[in-house]
Amino acid sequence: ILGVTVAYNKDPSPVKLNLGVGAYRTEEGKPLVLNVVRKAEQQLINDRTRIKEYLPIVGLVEFNKLSAKLILGADSPAIRENRITTVECLSGTGSLRVGGEFLAKHYHQKTIYITQPTWGNHPKIFTLAGLTVKTYRYYDPATRGLNFQGLLEDLGAAAPGSIVLLHACAHNPTGVDPTIQQWEQIRKLMRSKGLMPFFDSAYQGFASGSLDTDAKPIRMFVADGGECLVAQSYAKNMGLYGERVGALSIVCKSADVAGRVESQLKLVIRPMYSSPPIHGASIVAVILRDKNLFNEWTLELKAMADRIISMRKQLFEALRTRGTPGDWSHIIKQIGMFTFTGLNPAQVSFMTKEYHIYMTSDGRISMAGLSSKTVPHLADAIHAVVTKAV
C-alpha cells in the first residue's frame, strides 16, 4: 500500500488517482479533520490544569471506560458485572498485538484463524506475537461475496479452543460482511466448539453510519456470557489516524478473572512501550463524555459513511451506463471503505499504466479516495480493461 502511494506521488499526470490509501478523503480529495475533533482539542488546550505526565500502563482510565461502553453498549451485562478489562493501546494495530501476545503467553491454544483474504498486517502481527496463523475461507471470487459454507466448514474443522479473528464490520479488504442471521450461526458454531472470538473493530459507525449497527456482531457474542477479545481503533471513525488511538477489551467470565487478566496485560505492555500516549485518548474522552459533542460526532460520522455509500452507487451506475460487461452489483452490496473489484493484477497494472489509477494489485479500491469528479475516469478505465483482453 505504501509502495502504491510512492508510485502515485512520482506520477506527473494531472488525472492520476490514488485508490490505495486506507484513509478518508473529502469530495475534493483532501484529508479531513472532524469539526468535533477541533472543538475537543480546543477544550484541551484551554484547560491550563492539564499536564503531560505519563499515563498509567493501562492508559487513560476514562477513555477505557468510555471505549468499552461505545463498543459493547451502555447496558452491556459484561460492563455491569465488571467482567471486562480495557486497556488503551496504539490504535487497532497495537491493540491486536497486545491481545495476541497476551494470548500467546496465557491461553491454552496458540493457533489463530484469520480470514482468507485479510488485512495484510494481520498475519505479521500475530506471528510476531507468538501465535501460529492459519486461514479460514471467507471471500468467494465467483460471487464476489461471502463463502459462508466454506467459512462454517473451516471453523467447524478447527481444533477446539482455537482463536478466531473476526472483522466486526466492513471486512478489509473485501467489504463483504455476514448478515446478522449468518453472524448468529457463526456465534453458535464457535461457542459449541469453544473457539475464542477476537474481534477487530476498525470501522464502528463508519460502515453503516450507525455506531450500534456496526457493533451488533460483537454485542451478540458478549450477550451469551462467553469470553472474547475486542480491538478498537479510532483512526477511521474519528479521523485520528496519526494520533494512534485504540483500545483492547477482554470480556471474561467473572470480575475476578478480569482483574487478573488486567495485571497480565500490564506485564505485556510495560516492556513493549511502557504506557500509551495521552493526547489522542483525551480527544476521544472529551467527545464521548459530552452529550452535545457526541451527537455532533455521530452526524459527522454518518456524513462520511453516507459519502462512501454514495460513491458506491455512483460507480455502479457509471458502469451500468457504459454497458460494462459483467455483474457489478457487488460494488453496492459490499460495505465500508474498501471494495474488492474482482480485477486481477494484470488488469490493475493496465489501469495504472494507461489511466494513472493506483490501487493494490489484488484489485482492492478505497471508495473514500473517489469523488463525483473522478468516478467517470475510474468507470472508463474499468470498462476499457474488461472489454480488452489484458
GROMACS .gro file of C-alpha atoms in nm:
model
  390
    1ILE     CA    1   0.000   0.000   0.000
    2LEU     CA    2   0.282   0.237   0.088
    3GLY     CA    3   0.453   0.142  -0.243
    4VAL     CA    4   0.136   0.233  -0.433
    5THR     CA    5   0.143   0.580  -0.273
    6VAL     CA    6   0.512   0.628  -0.360
    7ALA     CA    7   0.443   0.541  -0.728
    8TYR     CA    8   0.138   0.772  -0.729
    9ASN     CA    9   0.341   1.063  -0.588
   10LYS     CA   10   0.602   1.025  -0.863
   11ASP     CA   11   0.341   1.029  -1.142
   12PRO     CA   12   0.318   1.378  -1.301
   13SER     CA   13  -0.020   1.307  -1.471
   14PRO     CA   14  -0.296   1.559  -1.388
   15VAL     CA   15  -0.562   1.283  -1.396
   16LYS     CA   16  -0.382   1.046  -1.157
   17LEU     CA   17  -0.596   0.883  -0.890
   18ASN     CA   18  -0.483   0.707  -0.570
   19LEU     CA   19  -0.731   0.441  -0.459
   20GLY     CA   20  -0.483   0.250  -0.246
   21VAL     CA   21  -0.478   0.462   0.067
   22GLY     CA   22  -0.689   0.348   0.362
   23ALA     CA   23  -0.787   0.692   0.484
   24TYR     CA   24  -1.098   0.903   0.431
   25ARG     CA   25  -1.087   1.184   0.177
   26THR     CA   26  -1.335   1.466   0.114
   27GLU     CA   27  -1.513   1.522  -0.217
   28GLU     CA   28  -1.215   1.747  -0.300
   29GLY     CA   29  -0.972   1.461  -0.232
   30LYS     CA   30  -0.837   1.624   0.085
   31PRO     CA   31  -0.778   1.466   0.431
   32LEU     CA   32  -1.047   1.562   0.683
   33VAL     CA   33  -1.018   1.674   1.044
   34LEU     CA   34  -1.363   1.650   1.204
   35ASN     CA   35  -1.508   1.973   1.348
   36VAL     CA   36  -1.585   1.787   1.668
   37VAL     CA   37  -1.218   1.688   1.700
   38ARG     CA   38  -1.109   2.051   1.659
   39LYS     CA   39  -1.356   2.154   1.933
   40ALA     CA   40  -1.232   1.882   2.169
   41GLU     CA   41  -0.869   1.984   2.106
   42GLN     CA   42  -0.954   2.347   2.177
   43GLN     CA   43  -1.108   2.245   2.509
   44LEU     CA   44  -0.792   2.055   2.599
   45ILE     CA   45  -0.565   2.346   2.502
   46ASN     CA   46  -0.774   2.593   2.705
   47ASP     CA   47  -0.754   2.377   3.018
   48ARG     CA   48  -0.445   2.516   3.197
   49THR     CA   49  -0.459   2.241   3.461
   50ARG     CA   50  -0.371   1.973   3.207
   51ILE     CA   51  -0.027   1.818   3.244
   52LYS     CA   52   0.192   1.593   3.030
   53GLU     CA   53   0.287   1.331   3.290
   54TYR     CA   54   0.300   0.962   3.195
   55LEU     CA   55  -0.031   0.782   3.190
   56PRO     CA   56  -0.065   0.455   3.384
   57ILE     CA   57   0.037   0.140   3.192
   58VAL     CA   58  -0.331   0.074   3.106
   59GLY     CA   59  -0.373   0.427   2.970
   60LEU     CA   60  -0.635   0.694   3.032
   61VAL     CA   61  -0.892   0.532   3.262
   62GLU     CA   62  -1.185   0.747   3.149
   63PHE     CA   63  -1.104   0.672   2.784
   64ASN     CA   64  -1.101   0.298   2.862
   65LYS     CA   65  -1.442   0.306   3.033
   66LEU     CA   66  -1.600   0.513   2.755
   67SER     CA   67  -1.447   0.295   2.482
   68ALA     CA   68  -1.589  -0.023   2.638
   69LYS     CA   69  -1.930   0.145   2.663
   70LEU     CA   70  -1.914   0.259   2.300
   71ILE     CA   71  -1.838  -0.084   2.158
   72LEU     CA   72  -2.034  -0.308   2.399
   73GLY     CA   73  -2.331  -0.077   2.464
   74ALA     CA   74  -2.411   0.124   2.779
   75ASP     CA   75  -2.633  -0.158   2.911
   76SER     CA   76  -2.383  -0.438   2.845
   77PRO     CA   77  -2.404  -0.718   3.105
   78ALA     CA   78  -2.023  -0.754   3.091
   79ILE     CA   79  -1.977  -0.389   3.197
   80ARG     CA   80  -2.249  -0.413   3.464
   81GLU     CA   81  -2.085  -0.722   3.617
   82ASN     CA   82  -1.729  -0.581   3.590
   83ARG     CA   83  -1.629  -0.879   3.375
   84ILE     CA   84  -1.435  -0.666   3.132
   85THR     CA   85  -1.092  -0.515   3.133
   86THR     CA   86  -0.997  -0.243   2.884
   87VAL     CA   87  -0.651  -0.103   2.815
   88GLU     CA   88  -0.559   0.189   2.590
   89CYS     CA   89  -0.329   0.076   2.307
   90LEU     CA   90  -0.160   0.218   1.997
   91SER     CA   91  -0.463   0.219   1.764
   92GLY     CA   92  -0.605  -0.104   1.622
   93THR     CA   93  -0.265  -0.249   1.531
   94GLY     CA   94  -0.128  -0.209   1.883
   95SER     CA   95  -0.450  -0.349   2.034
   96LEU     CA   96  -0.421  -0.660   1.817
   97ARG     CA   97  -0.053  -0.701   1.903
   98VAL     CA   98  -0.107  -0.668   2.280
   99GLY     CA   99  -0.402  -0.911   2.263
  100GLY     CA  100  -0.202  -1.155   2.051
  101GLU     CA  101   0.094  -1.150   2.288
  102PHE     CA  102  -0.132  -1.194   2.593
  103LEU     CA  103  -0.295  -1.500   2.430
  104ALA     CA  104   0.043  -1.645   2.327
  105LYS     CA  105   0.156  -1.624   2.692
  106HIS     CA  106  -0.157  -1.733   2.878
  107TYR     CA  107  -0.408  -1.908   2.653
  108HIS     CA  108  -0.401  -2.286   2.611
  109GLN     CA  109  -0.433  -2.271   2.230
  110LYS     CA  110  -0.165  -2.097   2.024
  111THR     CA  111  -0.340  -2.108   1.684
  112ILE     CA  112  -0.534  -1.813   1.542
  113TYR     CA  113  -0.753  -1.845   1.234
  114ILE     CA  114  -0.777  -1.538   1.010
  115THR     CA  115  -0.995  -1.480   0.702
  116GLN     CA  116  -0.871  -1.555   0.353
  117PRO     CA  117  -0.802  -1.281   0.240
  118THR     CA  118  -0.749  -1.034   0.524
  119TRP     CA  119  -0.570  -0.708   0.603
  120GLY     CA  120  -0.203  -0.754   0.509
  121ASN     CA  121  -0.080  -0.671   0.860
  122HIS     CA  122  -0.284  -0.938   1.042
  123PRO     CA  123  -0.058  -1.241   0.970
  124LYS     CA  124   0.256  -1.049   1.068
  125ILE     CA  125   0.107  -0.908   1.390
  126PHE     CA  126   0.002  -1.248   1.523
  127THR     CA  127   0.309  -1.439   1.405
  128LEU     CA  128   0.539  -1.190   1.579
  129ALA     CA  129   0.315  -1.203   1.888
  130GLY     CA  130   0.394  -1.576   1.910
  131LEU     CA  131   0.082  -1.737   1.763
  132THR     CA  132   0.052  -1.983   1.473
  133VAL     CA  133  -0.157  -1.832   1.194
  134LYS     CA  134  -0.399  -2.041   0.987
  135THR     CA  135  -0.672  -1.922   0.749
  136TYR     CA  136  -1.040  -1.995   0.702
  137ARG     CA  137  -1.234  -1.945   0.380
  138TYR     CA  138  -1.423  -1.616   0.361
  139TYR     CA  139  -1.439  -1.449   0.021
  140ASP     CA  140  -1.587  -1.617  -0.284
  141PRO     CA  141  -1.431  -1.471  -0.604
  142ALA     CA  142  -1.708  -1.623  -0.817
  143THR     CA  143  -1.989  -1.430  -0.645
  144ARG     CA  144  -1.765  -1.152  -0.507
  145GLY     CA  145  -1.950  -1.223  -0.184
  146LEU     CA  146  -1.918  -1.441   0.126
  147ASN     CA  147  -1.820  -1.808   0.103
  148PHE     CA  148  -2.040  -1.888   0.403
  149GLN     CA  149  -2.037  -2.265   0.356
  150GLY     CA  150  -1.657  -2.269   0.337
  151LEU     CA  151  -1.635  -2.048   0.646
  152LEU     CA  152  -1.857  -2.284   0.850
  153GLU     CA  153  -1.667  -2.592   0.731
  154ASP     CA  154  -1.326  -2.445   0.816
  155LEU     CA  155  -1.428  -2.317   1.160
  156GLY     CA  156  -1.605  -2.647   1.222
  157ALA     CA  157  -1.280  -2.831   1.148
  158ALA     CA  158  -1.065  -2.603   1.369
  159ALA     CA  159  -0.918  -2.755   1.685
  160PRO     CA  160  -1.140  -2.686   1.989
  161GLY     CA  161  -1.033  -2.369   2.170
  162SER     CA  162  -0.860  -2.214   1.867
  163ILE     CA  163  -0.866  -1.833   1.842
  164VAL     CA  164  -1.065  -1.686   1.553
  165LEU     CA  165  -1.009  -1.334   1.425
  166LEU     CA  166  -1.339  -1.175   1.319
  167HIS     CA  167  -1.384  -0.840   1.142
  168ALA     CA  168  -1.664  -0.667   1.335
  169CYS     CA  169  -1.789  -0.486   1.021
  170ALA     CA  170  -1.663  -0.355   0.685
  171HIS     CA  171  -1.431  -0.651   0.622
  172ASN     CA  172  -1.089  -0.539   0.498
  173PRO     CA  173  -1.005  -0.584   0.210
  174THR     CA  174  -1.327  -0.726   0.061
  175GLY     CA  175  -1.606  -0.508   0.204
  176VAL     CA  176  -1.810  -0.832   0.241
  177ASP     CA  177  -1.985  -0.886   0.576
  178PRO     CA  178  -2.202  -1.172   0.705
  179THR     CA  179  -2.571  -1.094   0.763
  180ILE     CA  180  -2.698  -1.084   1.124
  181GLN     CA  181  -2.850  -1.432   1.071
  182GLN     CA  182  -2.512  -1.560   0.950
  183TRP     CA  183  -2.339  -1.398   1.247
  184GLU     CA  184  -2.576  -1.587   1.476
  185GLN     CA  185  -2.479  -1.916   1.308
  186ILE     CA  186  -2.110  -1.827   1.340
  187ARG     CA  187  -2.162  -1.747   1.710
  188LYS     CA  188  -2.340  -2.078   1.779
  189LEU     CA  189  -2.075  -2.279   1.596
  190MET     CA  190  -1.787  -2.101   1.771
  191ARG     CA  191  -1.940  -2.133   2.118
  192SER     CA  192  -2.021  -2.503   2.064
  193LYS     CA  193  -1.655  -2.569   1.978
  194GLY     CA  194  -1.515  -2.338   2.245
  195LEU     CA  195  -1.343  -2.119   1.983
  196MET     CA  196  -1.214  -1.786   2.117
  197PRO     CA  197  -1.350  -1.481   1.929
  198PHE     CA  198  -1.105  -1.195   1.874
  199PHE     CA  199  -1.283  -0.903   1.706
  200ASP     CA  200  -1.101  -0.640   1.505
  201SER     CA  201  -1.323  -0.332   1.506
  202ALA     CA  202  -1.162  -0.067   1.287
  203TYR     CA  203  -1.479   0.086   1.141
  204GLN     CA  204  -1.751   0.121   1.407
  205GLY     CA  205  -2.005   0.373   1.273
  206PHE     CA  206  -1.800   0.418   0.958
  207ALA     CA  207  -1.954   0.126   0.769
  208SER     CA  208  -2.331   0.175   0.803
  209GLY     CA  209  -2.329   0.522   0.959
  210SER     CA  210  -2.466   0.376   1.285
  211LEU     CA  211  -2.242   0.300   1.583
  212ASP     CA  212  -2.489   0.046   1.724
  213THR     CA  213  -2.548  -0.139   1.396
  214ASP     CA  214  -2.175  -0.182   1.335
  215ALA     CA  215  -2.117  -0.314   1.690
  216LYS     CA  216  -2.404  -0.565   1.677
  217PRO     CA  217  -2.198  -0.878   1.597
  218ILE     CA  218  -1.970  -0.811   1.897
  219ARG     CA  219  -2.265  -0.748   2.128
  220MET     CA  220  -2.423  -1.080   2.024
  221PHE     CA  221  -2.111  -1.264   2.140
  222VAL     CA  222  -2.092  -1.068   2.466
  223ALA     CA  223  -2.461  -1.124   2.544
  224ASP     CA  224  -2.416  -1.502   2.568
  225GLY     CA  225  -2.183  -1.467   2.868
  226GLY     CA  226  -1.880  -1.615   2.693
  227GLU     CA  227  -1.530  -1.474   2.664
  228CYS     CA  228  -1.400  -1.263   2.376
  229LEU     CA  229  -1.140  -1.001   2.285
  230VAL     CA  230  -1.212  -0.676   2.103
  231ALA     CA  231  -0.954  -0.447   1.940
  232GLN     CA  232  -1.087  -0.097   1.873
  233SER     CA  233  -0.945   0.182   1.659
  234TYR     CA  234  -1.045   0.549   1.638
  235ALA     CA  235  -0.838   0.612   1.322
  236LYS     CA  236  -1.127   0.595   1.078
  237ASN     CA  237  -1.437   0.689   1.279
  238MET     CA  238  -1.281   0.998   1.441
  239GLY     CA  239  -1.022   1.062   1.170
  240LEU     CA  240  -0.747   1.028   1.433
  241TYR     CA  241  -0.514   0.825   1.209
  242GLY     CA  242  -0.183   0.974   1.321
  243GLU     CA  243  -0.281   1.003   1.688
  244ARG     CA  244  -0.274   0.619   1.716
  245VAL     CA  245  -0.572   0.584   1.949
  246GLY     CA  246  -0.712   0.241   2.023
  247ALA     CA  247  -0.830   0.009   2.296
  248LEU     CA  248  -0.821  -0.362   2.373
  249SER     CA  249  -1.112  -0.500   2.574
  250ILE     CA  250  -1.115  -0.854   2.709
  251VAL     CA  251  -1.452  -0.988   2.823
  252CYS     CA  252  -1.407  -1.252   3.094
  253LYS     CA  253  -1.630  -1.499   3.280
  254SER     CA  254  -1.604  -1.315   3.613
  255ALA     CA  255  -1.482  -0.990   3.770
  256ASP     CA  256  -1.207  -1.184   3.947
  257VAL     CA  257  -1.068  -1.317   3.618
  258ALA     CA  258  -1.092  -0.969   3.460
  259GLY     CA  259  -0.871  -0.829   3.739
  260ARG     CA  260  -0.610  -1.100   3.683
  261VAL     CA  261  -0.618  -1.050   3.307
  262GLU     CA  262  -0.555  -0.678   3.354
  263SER     CA  263  -0.245  -0.741   3.566
  264GLN     CA  264  -0.108  -0.973   3.293
  265LEU     CA  265  -0.184  -0.718   3.019
  266LYS     CA  266   0.028  -0.467   3.214
  267LEU     CA  267   0.317  -0.716   3.202
  268VAL     CA  268   0.280  -0.735   2.822
  269ILE     CA  269   0.261  -0.356   2.774
  270ARG     CA  270   0.531  -0.241   3.017
  271PRO     CA  271   0.832  -0.379   2.821
  272MET     CA  272   0.667  -0.303   2.484
  273TYR     CA  273   0.601   0.073   2.504
  274SER     CA  274   0.562   0.128   2.880
  275SER     CA  275   0.247   0.342   2.861
  276PRO     CA  276   0.036   0.487   2.580
  277PRO     CA  277   0.015   0.849   2.455
  278ILE     CA  278  -0.216   1.098   2.622
  279HIS     CA  279  -0.334   1.342   2.355
  280GLY     CA  280  -0.544   1.128   2.120
  281ALA     CA  281  -0.713   0.939   2.404
  282SER     CA  282  -0.800   1.270   2.571
  283ILE     CA  283  -0.967   1.392   2.249
  284VAL     CA  284  -1.178   1.074   2.236
  285ALA     CA  285  -1.270   1.101   2.605
  286VAL     CA  286  -1.384   1.464   2.566
  287ILE     CA  287  -1.609   1.370   2.271
  288LEU     CA  288  -1.754   1.054   2.428
  289ARG     CA  289  -1.829   1.214   2.765
  290ASP     CA  290  -2.000   1.529   2.633
  291LYS     CA  291  -2.354   1.470   2.507
  292ASN     CA  292  -2.351   1.757   2.256
  293LEU     CA  293  -2.010   1.670   2.114
  294PHE     CA  294  -2.106   1.303   2.096
  295ASN     CA  295  -2.421   1.387   1.897
  296GLU     CA  296  -2.222   1.614   1.667
  297TRP     CA  297  -1.971   1.332   1.614
  298THR     CA  298  -2.244   1.085   1.514
  299LEU     CA  299  -2.365   1.333   1.249
  300GLU     CA  300  -2.015   1.386   1.106
  301LEU     CA  301  -1.954   1.012   1.113
  302LYS     CA  302  -2.279   0.943   0.927
  303ALA     CA  303  -2.187   1.206   0.667
  304MET     CA  304  -1.856   1.025   0.599
  305ALA     CA  305  -2.029   0.685   0.577
  306ASP     CA  306  -2.301   0.829   0.351
  307ARG     CA  307  -2.044   0.981   0.116
  308ILE     CA  308  -1.878   0.642   0.073
  309ILE     CA  309  -2.215   0.472   0.014
  310SER     CA  310  -2.293   0.741  -0.244
  311MET     CA  311  -1.959   0.673  -0.423
  312ARG     CA  312  -2.056   0.306  -0.448
  313LYS     CA  313  -2.389   0.396  -0.608
  314GLN     CA  314  -2.229   0.643  -0.849
  315LEU     CA  315  -1.962   0.396  -0.962
  316PHE     CA  316  -2.219   0.119  -1.008
  317GLU     CA  317  -2.444   0.350  -1.213
  318ALA     CA  318  -2.149   0.473  -1.424
  319LEU     CA  319  -2.054   0.115  -1.515
  320ARG     CA  320  -2.416   0.030  -1.592
  321THR     CA  321  -2.449   0.338  -1.814
  322ARG     CA  322  -2.140   0.233  -2.009
  323GLY     CA  323  -2.277  -0.119  -2.050
  324THR     CA  324  -1.958  -0.258  -1.892
  325PRO     CA  325  -1.962  -0.640  -1.923
  326GLY     CA  326  -2.016  -0.837  -1.602
  327ASP     CA  327  -2.226  -0.806  -1.289
  328TRP     CA  328  -2.105  -0.511  -1.081
  329SER     CA  329  -2.374  -0.529  -0.812
  330HIS     CA  330  -2.108  -0.635  -0.558
  331ILE     CA  331  -1.996  -0.270  -0.553
  332ILE     CA  332  -2.322  -0.168  -0.385
  333LYS     CA  333  -2.359  -0.488  -0.181
  334GLN     CA  334  -2.016  -0.457  -0.018
  335ILE     CA  335  -1.978  -0.210   0.268
  336GLY     CA  336  -1.720   0.019   0.425
  337MET     CA  337  -1.411   0.189   0.293
  338PHE     CA  338  -1.295  -0.084   0.055
  339THR     CA  339  -1.433  -0.269  -0.244
  340PHE     CA  340  -1.286  -0.583  -0.392
  341THR     CA  341  -1.344  -0.507  -0.760
  342GLY     CA  342  -1.259  -0.854  -0.889
  343LEU     CA  343  -0.990  -0.709  -1.119
  344ASN     CA  344  -0.673  -0.917  -1.150
  345PRO     CA  345  -0.310  -0.794  -1.117
  346ALA     CA  346  -0.266  -0.764  -1.498
  347GLN     CA  347  -0.582  -0.550  -1.522
  348VAL     CA  348  -0.469  -0.334  -1.229
  349SER     CA  349  -0.132  -0.281  -1.396
  350PHE     CA  350  -0.304  -0.181  -1.725
  351MET     CA  351  -0.520   0.075  -1.542
  352THR     CA  352  -0.213   0.224  -1.374
  353LYS     CA  353  -0.017   0.244  -1.700
  354GLU     CA  354  -0.295   0.369  -1.927
  355TYR     CA  355  -0.521   0.562  -1.686
  356HIS     CA  356  -0.285   0.658  -1.398
  357ILE     CA  357  -0.513   0.486  -1.146
  358TYR     CA  358  -0.327   0.341  -0.847
  359MET     CA  359  -0.456   0.056  -0.629
  360THR     CA  360  -0.324  -0.262  -0.467
  361SER     CA  361  -0.259  -0.547  -0.713
  362ASP     CA  362  -0.544  -0.757  -0.568
  363GLY     CA  363  -0.795  -0.510  -0.717
  364ARG     CA  364  -0.896  -0.354  -0.386
  365ILE     CA  365  -1.002   0.009  -0.415
  366SER     CA  366  -1.063   0.263  -0.142
  367MET     CA  367  -1.409   0.410  -0.205
  368ALA     CA  368  -1.312   0.706   0.015
  369GLY     CA  369  -1.048   0.801  -0.243
  370LEU     CA  370  -1.320   0.855  -0.506
  371SER     CA  371  -1.524   1.168  -0.573
  372SER     CA  372  -1.810   1.258  -0.808
  373LYS     CA  373  -1.549   1.416  -1.038
  374THR     CA  374  -1.325   1.107  -1.055
  375VAL     CA  375  -1.593   0.834  -1.080
  376PRO     CA  376  -1.624   0.873  -1.463
  377HIS     CA  377  -1.246   0.834  -1.507
  378LEU     CA  378  -1.244   0.515  -1.299
  379ALA     CA  379  -1.551   0.378  -1.479
  380ASP     CA  380  -1.383   0.446  -1.818
  381ALA     CA  381  -1.072   0.260  -1.703
  382ILE     CA  382  -1.267  -0.040  -1.570
  383HIS     CA  383  -1.476  -0.051  -1.888
  384ALA     CA  384  -1.163  -0.040  -2.104
  385VAL     CA  385  -0.984  -0.309  -1.908
  386VAL     CA  386  -1.270  -0.559  -1.906
  387THR     CA  387  -1.354  -0.510  -2.273
  388LYS     CA  388  -0.987  -0.551  -2.375
  389ALA     CA  389  -0.807  -0.883  -2.348
  390VAL     CA  390  -0.546  -0.795  -2.084
   0.00000   0.00000   0.00000
